[in-house]
Amino acid sequence: MKKAVLIPLFFGLLAAAFSLEVNRTEISPTSGAPVIEFINYTGPQSVVNTAAEIRAIGSGMGSVIRPAALSGTPRETGDGEKYRIIHAVDPSAASGFDADILILGPQAGVDHIDNIHRILSAYLSSAYGYSESDSSTLAVFITAYNAVNRGKIDFFRSRYKQAVLGWLEPAKVGIALKYDEWPGNTQLVVPLSEPRLAGTLSSIDTSAISSPEVVSKMREDDGAGIDDRKKLADIKEKEADQAASRATESQKASADAKKAESDKKTEAAEAKKEAGAAVKEAEKARSEAEANPGDEAARQKAEDAEKKAQQQTAEAEKKEEELAQIQQEITKKEEESAKDQTLADKKESESRTDKKEVAADEQKAEDARKEEEKRQNEAALSSAEPAWTLRLTDDAALLSELVQINLVDGKILKTSPVNSIRGRTIYDTGTHLVAIAGKKSGSGAIRLVLIDPKSLEMAKQGEDPIAEQSVLVKGGNDWYAVIEGESGNFVVGRFDQELAVKAKSAVQVNPATAIVVTPRGLLVQNKEGGIRLLRATDLVDQSR
């Protein structure tokens, strides 16, 4: 139940005396689990804040945390009495999640889950650069994640670093279901990916916040959380693309570094060789100077040689250090490329799986909608006073469709898919409706048809081609119509209740002839224009 424009932020002292709002868009019950619903306050307010003012709480804290997030250093900001963010990270710890922790202090006035979403969303946009749409989606999953794991300190201990756990309290971790339990008792934990991904679409670990436990609860909501799950699958797809691009860039950087490594190896080897030669030359000069203590020139030569050896040795060491740095960079880029490719593959797989599950749930919802619509239609039919009529679909050819009308209110209850009934004539046998239908175009044909009175679908068609201008006449338990022969001749046919032909006249008739049932037989017009009397049973000409 989303609010627009002005959103209440603070609740008054008499909150419990006023109405509550249940927010079912997050998560709902799983088998054997209690119902999980966010209950929001909706009564009078002492202070009313706009959505922009509420978002400003999150964006303000995000702008403070952003430099620390990008550098991978711990930081905290906010008012401990109201809203506070702890950016708890430890790059030295090899395993476990870092986290941002949104703490609602005892004076926090937020009393609607939508407002927590706004604060979180604005924070994620400001701290990590997420778009408003993406951050809003993440905020929904983060609150669901924290509701599912409310008070489960062992869950957090098994997944988070000590830098995070040092802040968490068993009675406060996660988020309660009712607004009046939020102030002073809420620690919303936001799982972060590794620090190097801060500022990317992978800043928040989307796999963690969309765990099977979270999604399974969202799937049992009335709307199955479909819209939010679709949006998160799209975020994961974008994560995959972004990670794949980083992997490609790292591979290119590694390739460039390897080229530089080759050149640096040559330089280092040459410098080492020159330093070795200079050392030998210095050793030789020193030996000569020591052999001639009074030779000032020999002494000076020895000193110059030693200085040169020291300089070249230092240069060789510098080249070795530069080579080692390049090699470290190669290793780093290759590791980052491998990590990003693994991340890309993981997110692509998750996105694909998520979309399949969403599609399946959408189909279930559509099937349920259709089933409910069918049930309602059947209920309407059962309480209606139905009547059949024909509605023209082709004025020129006089083709019609069968519709069922509720005589109580005049509304159309059902329309038959058979839309080529001819002659504006249809009969009700009690079990079926009988008519001539069809068109002579393409693969179309004109036949006698039986129509199911409930579904209004064609239940059966006759085998004999019927003339386009033929009338349909009932006589006793039989049906009479004009049959078109292969040679273009037309005769009268007698059909039983299953549309099987039982007799054909020898007399050739006008295809548009009237067929009049009399006690003595059928009166028809032959092709020459004369009126003939046919016996009703075998259609033998009885005219004299």
XYZ file of C-alpha atoms in Angstrom:
544
model
C 0.000 0.000 0.000
C 2.265 2.736 -1.276
C 1.854 6.381 -0.335
C 2.389 9.302 -2.660
C 3.438 12.933 -2.214
C 3.403 13.458 1.586
C 4.579 10.543 3.708
C 4.274 10.507 7.528
C 7.675 10.044 9.176
C 7.057 10.536 12.889
C 4.388 8.886 14.968
C 2.660 10.438 17.963
C 2.200 9.218 21.505
C -1.273 7.888 20.737
C -0.140 5.785 17.770
C -1.506 2.539 19.151
C -4.978 4.037 19.295
C -5.155 4.553 15.538
C -5.325 2.347 12.479
C -2.512 0.116 11.301
C -1.505 -0.621 7.723
C -0.228 -4.043 6.715
C 2.372 -4.024 3.930
C 2.221 -7.367 2.085
C 4.552 -6.471 -0.755
C 7.681 -7.729 0.971
C 7.321 -11.296 2.135
C 4.582 -13.653 3.233
C 4.281 -17.064 4.875
C 6.139 -20.207 3.965
C 5.135 -23.682 5.012
C 5.283 -23.957 8.782
C 6.449 -20.344 9.185
C 4.487 -17.502 10.787
C 3.006 -14.873 8.532
C 5.594 -12.165 7.782
C 3.924 -8.808 7.224
C 5.155 -5.291 7.830
C 2.635 -3.418 9.940
C 2.774 0.357 9.436
C 1.241 3.196 11.423
C -1.386 5.195 9.494
C -2.936 7.487 12.104
C -2.546 11.250 12.744
C 0.997 12.684 12.738
C 2.632 15.411 14.778
C 5.083 16.060 11.925
C 4.688 15.286 8.210
C 7.755 15.011 5.975
C 7.900 14.855 2.197
C 9.451 11.927 0.370
C 12.370 14.199 -0.603
C 13.039 15.103 3.032
C 13.043 11.435 3.992
C 15.426 10.514 1.164
C 17.720 13.324 2.287
C 18.393 11.374 5.497
C 19.898 8.524 3.499
C 21.674 10.601 0.863
C 23.317 12.756 3.537
C 24.810 9.725 5.278
C 25.787 8.204 1.922
C 27.821 11.250 0.886
C 29.877 10.940 4.090
C 30.452 7.206 3.690
C 31.280 7.277 -0.041
C 35.022 8.189 0.251
C 35.525 5.455 2.849
C 33.583 2.954 0.724
C 35.747 3.673 -2.324
C 38.975 3.425 -0.310
C 37.939 0.340 1.662
C 38.257 1.943 5.098
C 35.854 1.808 8.064
C 33.669 4.836 8.771
C 30.523 5.759 10.630
C 28.181 8.703 10.435
C 24.786 9.910 11.570
C 22.965 10.577 14.804
C 23.016 7.739 17.305
C 19.652 8.855 18.642
C 17.971 8.750 15.233
C 19.689 7.340 12.122
C 23.221 6.044 11.964
C 25.294 4.172 9.380
C 28.263 1.956 10.239
C 30.519 1.145 7.277
C 32.127 -1.955 8.805
C 34.935 -3.279 6.594
C 38.162 -5.186 7.122
C 40.155 -5.766 3.901
C 42.674 -7.893 5.799
C 40.068 -10.545 6.675
C 40.103 -13.270 4.038
C 36.520 -14.521 4.406
C 33.074 -13.262 5.316
C 31.026 -10.252 4.307
C 31.798 -6.647 5.072
C 28.595 -4.693 5.706
C 26.886 -1.376 6.065
C 24.635 -1.297 9.107
C 21.687 1.120 9.248
C 20.833 1.640 12.894
C 17.499 3.138 13.916
C 18.061 4.943 17.208
C 15.490 5.373 19.984
C 14.366 8.737 18.566
C 13.998 7.506 14.979
C 10.536 8.528 13.835
C 10.176 6.253 10.802
C 6.942 4.279 11.066
C 6.243 3.053 7.527
C 8.253 0.493 5.576
C 8.131 2.720 2.495
C 10.130 5.336 4.374
C 12.806 2.831 5.351
C 12.993 1.954 1.663
C 13.445 5.633 0.827
C 16.267 6.087 3.325
C 18.052 2.935 2.167
C 17.550 3.704 -1.503
C 18.905 7.249 -1.193
C 21.861 5.977 0.831
C 22.797 3.377 -1.790
C 22.558 5.949 -4.577
C 24.732 8.453 -2.693
C 27.327 6.018 -1.324
C 27.704 3.645 -4.278
C 26.266 5.424 -7.311
C 23.231 3.198 -7.903
C 20.412 4.647 -10.006
C 17.230 5.516 -8.142
C 15.409 2.606 -9.782
C 18.102 0.034 -8.947
C 18.593 1.304 -5.402
C 14.831 1.159 -4.775
C 14.780 -2.488 -5.853
C 17.765 -3.320 -3.656
C 16.121 -1.580 -0.688
C 13.073 -3.873 -0.978
C 15.268 -6.989 -0.964
C 17.470 -5.684 1.874
C 14.464 -5.135 4.158
C 13.069 -8.551 3.218
C 16.488 -10.131 3.900
C 16.629 -8.485 7.321
C 13.030 -9.423 8.167
C 13.645 -13.071 7.291
C 16.780 -13.136 9.453
C 15.547 -10.987 12.327
C 17.317 -11.959 15.568
C 19.257 -14.828 13.942
C 22.669 -13.863 15.281
C 24.146 -17.277 14.435
C 23.169 -16.689 10.800
C 25.187 -13.473 10.757
C 28.102 -15.010 12.692
C 28.462 -17.683 10.043
C 28.604 -15.194 7.176
C 30.079 -11.864 8.299
C 33.492 -10.607 9.365
C 34.325 -9.781 12.946
C 34.421 -6.097 11.984
C 30.667 -6.407 11.389
C 29.808 -8.778 14.217
C 31.321 -6.409 16.780
C 28.420 -4.041 16.159
C 25.562 -6.540 16.081
C 23.260 -7.340 18.993
C 21.065 -10.476 18.944
C 17.955 -8.606 20.072
C 18.356 -5.859 17.481
C 19.829 -7.419 14.354
C 17.482 -7.348 11.358
C 14.107 -5.621 11.382
C 10.927 -6.385 13.314
C 7.556 -6.634 11.613
C 5.778 -3.878 13.523
C 6.639 -0.180 13.296
C 6.625 0.474 17.068
C 9.426 -2.093 17.547
C 11.764 -0.318 15.117
C 13.139 2.663 17.112
C 16.134 1.635 19.201
C 15.784 -2.016 18.182
C 16.798 -2.189 14.521
C 20.142 -3.003 12.862
C 19.586 -3.374 9.117
C 22.553 -5.284 7.711
C 23.562 -4.625 4.099
C 25.994 -7.296 2.790
C 28.823 -5.774 0.732
C 30.927 -7.338 -1.977
C 34.737 -7.084 -1.847
C 36.022 -3.489 -1.472
C 37.433 -3.293 -5.024
C 33.847 -3.476 -6.341
C 32.647 -0.439 -4.358
C 31.066 2.048 -6.729
C 30.031 -0.647 -9.224
C 26.707 -2.441 -9.667
C 28.206 -5.203 -7.517
C 28.774 -2.963 -4.464
C 25.937 -4.796 -2.697
C 25.995 -8.589 -2.790
C 22.773 -9.250 -4.692
C 23.142 -13.015 -4.318
C 22.969 -12.742 -0.534
C 19.897 -10.510 -0.380
C 18.038 -12.709 -2.889
C 18.767 -15.998 -1.146
C 16.285 -18.866 -1.616
C 14.898 -18.182 1.863
C 14.061 -14.592 0.931
C 12.716 -15.327 -2.536
C 10.615 -18.264 -1.368
C 8.745 -15.932 0.979
C 8.350 -13.266 -1.683
C 6.997 -15.897 -4.106
C 4.148 -16.711 -1.735
C 2.914 -13.135 -1.651
C -0.249 -12.427 -3.643
C 1.831 -10.825 -6.394
C 4.731 -13.269 -5.923
C 7.072 -10.246 -5.708
C 7.236 -10.536 -9.493
C 7.980 -6.909 -10.340
C 10.797 -6.573 -7.804
C 12.239 -9.974 -8.736
C 12.228 -8.992 -12.405
C 14.074 -5.785 -11.583
C 16.685 -7.619 -9.489
C 17.230 -10.131 -12.307
C 17.862 -7.158 -14.602
C 20.360 -5.720 -12.100
C 22.180 -9.061 -12.019
C 22.260 -9.114 -15.809
C 23.805 -5.642 -15.801
C 26.255 -6.801 -13.121
C 27.298 -9.662 -15.404
C 27.888 -7.294 -18.320
C 29.854 -4.881 -16.156
C 31.966 -7.660 -14.631
C 32.678 -9.151 -18.064
C 33.850 -5.718 -19.265
C 36.155 -5.395 -16.261
C 37.527 -8.876 -16.919
C 38.294 -7.903 -20.526
C 39.946 -4.668 -19.417
C 42.056 -6.535 -16.852
C 43.097 -9.063 -19.486
C 44.162 -6.236 -21.789
C 46.037 -4.518 -18.959
C 47.757 -7.821 -18.156
C 48.744 -8.274 -21.804
C 50.161 -4.731 -21.930
C 52.044 -5.357 -18.674
C 53.524 -8.556 -20.072
C 54.917 -6.607 -23.001
C 56.411 -4.107 -20.561
C 57.714 -7.046 -18.508
C 59.616 -8.379 -21.486
C 61.293 -5.013 -22.074
C 62.007 -4.581 -18.383
C 63.561 -8.039 -18.150
C 65.980 -7.060 -20.932
C 66.773 -3.776 -19.184
C 67.258 -5.490 -15.820
C 69.512 -8.171 -17.302
C 71.630 -5.554 -19.074
C 71.847 -3.421 -15.923
C 72.827 -6.480 -13.880
C 75.481 -7.385 -16.417
C 76.896 -3.838 -16.405
C 76.824 -3.718 -12.608
C 78.715 -7.027 -12.450
C 81.364 -5.713 -14.834
C 81.675 -2.475 -12.841
C 82.113 -4.428 -9.610
C 84.902 -6.499 -11.147
C 86.561 -3.360 -12.494
C 86.347 -1.740 -9.034
C 87.822 -4.825 -7.382
C 90.718 -4.785 -9.882
C 91.374 -1.058 -9.353
C 91.311 -1.480 -5.600
C 93.830 -4.331 -5.780
C 96.187 -2.187 -7.898
C 95.873 0.745 -5.499
C 96.593 -1.473 -2.504
C 99.658 -2.868 -4.313
C 100.986 0.697 -4.806
C 100.100 2.648 -1.653
C 101.944 5.730 -2.797
C 100.345 5.890 -6.230
C 97.746 8.680 -5.943
C 96.426 8.082 -9.455
C 95.772 4.401 -8.696
C 93.940 5.349 -5.512
C 91.743 7.856 -7.356
C 91.011 5.346 -10.077
C 89.931 2.818 -7.484
C 87.552 5.288 -5.826
C 86.006 6.264 -9.161
C 85.544 2.612 -10.076
C 83.833 1.848 -6.752
C 81.443 4.789 -7.156
C 80.542 3.604 -10.654
C 79.992 0.056 -9.381
C 77.735 1.337 -6.618
C 75.726 3.455 -9.047
C 75.296 0.630 -11.532
C 74.443 -1.850 -8.791
C 71.779 0.556 -7.511
C 70.447 0.982 -11.059
C 70.309 -2.797 -11.492
C 68.421 -3.160 -8.199
C 66.006 -0.443 -9.307
C 65.371 -2.267 -12.568
C 64.736 -5.491 -10.608
C 62.267 -3.665 -8.348
C 60.458 -2.224 -11.363
C 60.333 -5.680 -12.915
C 58.922 -7.115 -9.693
C 56.256 -4.374 -9.620
C 55.267 -5.154 -13.188
C 55.063 -8.845 -12.361
C 52.935 -8.064 -9.310
C 50.653 -5.951 -11.506
C 50.364 -8.835 -13.983
C 49.428 -11.216 -11.177
C 46.921 -8.700 -9.781
C 45.269 -8.089 -13.151
C 45.088 -11.795 -13.922
C 43.523 -12.470 -10.525
C 41.043 -9.613 -10.968
C 40.187 -10.797 -14.478
C 39.561 -14.331 -13.200
C 37.436 -13.021 -10.297
C 35.408 -10.742 -12.550
C 34.830 -13.465 -15.117
C 33.694 -15.819 -12.357
C 31.397 -13.074 -11.053
C 30.074 -12.407 -14.557
C 29.320 -16.104 -15.081
C 27.653 -16.340 -11.677
C 25.447 -13.281 -12.145
C 24.505 -14.278 -15.677
C 23.485 -17.721 -14.432
C 21.527 -16.262 -11.504
C 19.798 -13.719 -13.748
C 18.814 -16.442 -16.205
C 17.500 -18.686 -13.417
C 15.666 -15.801 -11.729
C 13.976 -14.835 -14.996
C 12.873 -18.417 -15.634
C 11.376 -18.632 -12.148
C 9.652 -15.268 -12.573
C 8.273 -16.358 -15.955
C 6.960 -19.568 -14.388
C 5.324 -17.608 -11.566
C 3.838 -15.161 -14.072
C 2.359 -18.085 -15.970
C 0.945 -19.500 -12.727
C -0.546 -16.102 -11.930
C -2.002 -15.840 -15.425
C -3.414 -19.365 -15.182
C -4.916 -18.509 -11.807
C -6.353 -15.281 -13.225
C -7.898 -17.139 -16.140
C -9.259 -19.816 -13.825
C -10.806 -17.153 -11.593
C -12.221 -15.368 -14.625
C -13.652 -18.663 -15.828
C -15.126 -19.315 -12.388
C -16.705 -15.874 -12.318
C -18.059 -16.295 -15.830
C -19.517 -19.667 -14.935
C -21.052 -18.138 -11.806
C -22.507 -15.359 -13.939
C -23.849 -17.916 -16.378
C -25.436 -19.952 -13.625
C -27.289 -16.917 -12.308
C -28.161 -15.478 -15.713
C -31.157 -15.897 -17.967
C -29.336 -16.683 -21.205
C -30.638 -16.495 -24.736
C -28.985 -17.093 -28.083
C -28.866 -14.679 -30.951
C -26.862 -14.031 -34.092
C -24.768 -10.939 -34.739
C -23.777 -10.079 -38.307
C -20.056 -10.165 -39.025
C -20.272 -9.726 -42.816
C -23.177 -7.633 -44.078
C -22.487 -8.399 -47.750
C -22.308 -12.199 -47.374
C -24.811 -12.226 -44.481
C -22.465 -14.154 -42.213
C -23.076 -14.105 -38.459
C -21.517 -15.101 -35.167
C -23.363 -16.735 -32.290
C -23.584 -14.772 -29.034
C -25.147 -15.571 -25.684
C -27.054 -12.712 -24.012
C -28.078 -12.318 -20.388
C -31.728 -11.320 -20.557
C -31.497 -9.808 -17.055
C -29.105 -6.990 -17.978
C -28.649 -7.371 -21.735
C -24.905 -8.016 -21.462
C -23.108 -10.433 -23.764
C -22.077 -13.467 -21.745
C -20.146 -15.329 -24.422
C -19.239 -15.107 -28.100
C -18.705 -18.188 -30.271
C -15.440 -18.513 -32.213
C -17.598 -19.727 -35.109
C -18.128 -16.445 -36.979
C -19.429 -17.648 -40.370
C -22.941 -18.904 -39.659
C -24.999 -18.619 -42.854
C -28.615 -17.680 -43.495
C -29.130 -16.191 -40.018
C -30.657 -19.528 -38.979
C -29.729 -21.707 -36.005
C -31.617 -24.497 -34.210
C -31.357 -25.759 -30.650
C -31.637 -29.559 -30.414
C -31.398 -29.596 -26.627
C -27.886 -30.981 -26.711
C -26.360 -28.958 -29.542
C -26.964 -26.007 -31.814
C -27.247 -26.759 -35.537
C -26.373 -24.322 -38.323
C -24.808 -23.976 -41.753
C -21.406 -22.323 -41.444
C -18.271 -21.614 -43.423
C -16.885 -19.808 -46.475
C -15.557 -21.048 -49.788
C -12.165 -19.363 -49.634
C -8.699 -20.819 -49.200
C -9.085 -24.034 -47.247
C -12.535 -22.983 -46.053
C -15.685 -25.021 -46.725
C -19.424 -24.758 -46.118
C -20.830 -27.528 -43.943
C -23.535 -28.329 -41.448
C -22.088 -27.871 -37.947
C -22.952 -28.814 -34.387
C -22.028 -26.176 -31.782
C -21.553 -26.906 -28.079
C -24.096 -24.679 -26.262
C -21.797 -24.230 -23.253
C -18.439 -23.449 -24.837
C -19.986 -22.176 -28.113
C -17.173 -24.031 -29.895
C -17.787 -26.202 -32.970
C -18.283 -29.763 -31.765
C -18.646 -31.425 -35.164
C -18.937 -30.666 -38.874
C -20.746 -32.626 -41.571
C -18.948 -34.239 -44.481
C -21.126 -32.976 -47.338
C -20.553 -29.590 -49.023
C -23.542 -27.279 -48.610
C -24.614 -24.657 -51.179
C -23.732 -21.070 -50.262
C -27.375 -19.970 -50.664
C -28.916 -22.988 -48.944
C -31.566 -22.658 -46.279
C -31.604 -24.968 -43.225
C -35.006 -26.510 -42.395
C -36.094 -28.832 -39.578
C -38.590 -31.584 -40.238
C -39.311 -33.955 -37.372
C -35.961 -35.265 -36.215
C -34.280 -34.520 -39.514
C -32.541 -31.553 -41.132
C -32.842 -30.527 -44.764
C -30.367 -28.462 -46.751
C -29.130 -28.146 -50.360
C -26.027 -30.209 -51.142
C -23.595 -29.022 -53.796
C -22.404 -31.847 -56.074
C -18.955 -32.143 -57.645
C -20.374 -31.327 -61.109
C -21.980 -28.131 -59.886
C -25.455 -29.626 -59.574
C -27.549 -29.086 -56.450
C -29.835 -31.552 -54.692
C -31.793 -31.626 -51.446
C -30.259 -33.685 -48.644
C -31.828 -35.182 -45.517
C -29.504 -35.287 -42.472
C -29.840 -36.999 -39.096
C -28.988 -35.556 -35.679
C -25.281 -36.430 -36.194
C -25.205 -34.600 -39.565
C -24.882 -37.818 -41.541
C -26.722 -37.667 -44.913
C -29.568 -40.229 -45.089
C -31.043 -39.382 -48.471
C -30.467 -37.194 -51.544
C -33.057 -36.097 -54.076
C -32.811 -37.154 -57.681
C -34.378 -33.824 -58.564
C -31.815 -31.093 -59.134
C -32.856 -27.890 -57.369
C -32.108 -24.182 -57.387
C -29.337 -23.710 -54.759
C -31.379 -20.935 -53.121
C -34.651 -22.868 -53.109
C -36.988 -22.617 -50.177
C -37.672 -25.937 -48.482
C -41.202 -26.048 -47.093
C -42.237 -28.988 -44.910
C -45.843 -30.116 -45.440
C -47.784 -33.176 -44.246
C -47.327 -34.711 -47.702
C -43.578 -33.934 -48.078
C -41.227 -31.142 -49.027
C -41.962 -28.401 -51.522
C -38.879 -27.263 -53.412
C -38.015 -25.369 -56.582
C -36.136 -27.305 -59.243
C -33.382 -25.780 -61.365
C -35.867 -24.982 -64.152
C -38.031 -22.988 -61.733
C -40.789 -25.551 -61.247
C -42.172 -26.526 -57.846
C -41.732 -30.213 -56.934
C -43.034 -32.290 -54.020
C -40.443 -34.630 -52.481
C -41.217 -37.454 -50.079
C -39.805 -36.486 -46.688
C -38.010 -39.772 -46.064
C -36.230 -40.759 -49.281
C -36.725 -37.456 -51.175
C -38.296 -39.204 -54.160
C -40.239 -36.846 -56.466
C -43.984 -37.218 -55.766
C -45.154 -34.576 -58.235
C -47.686 -35.592 -60.897
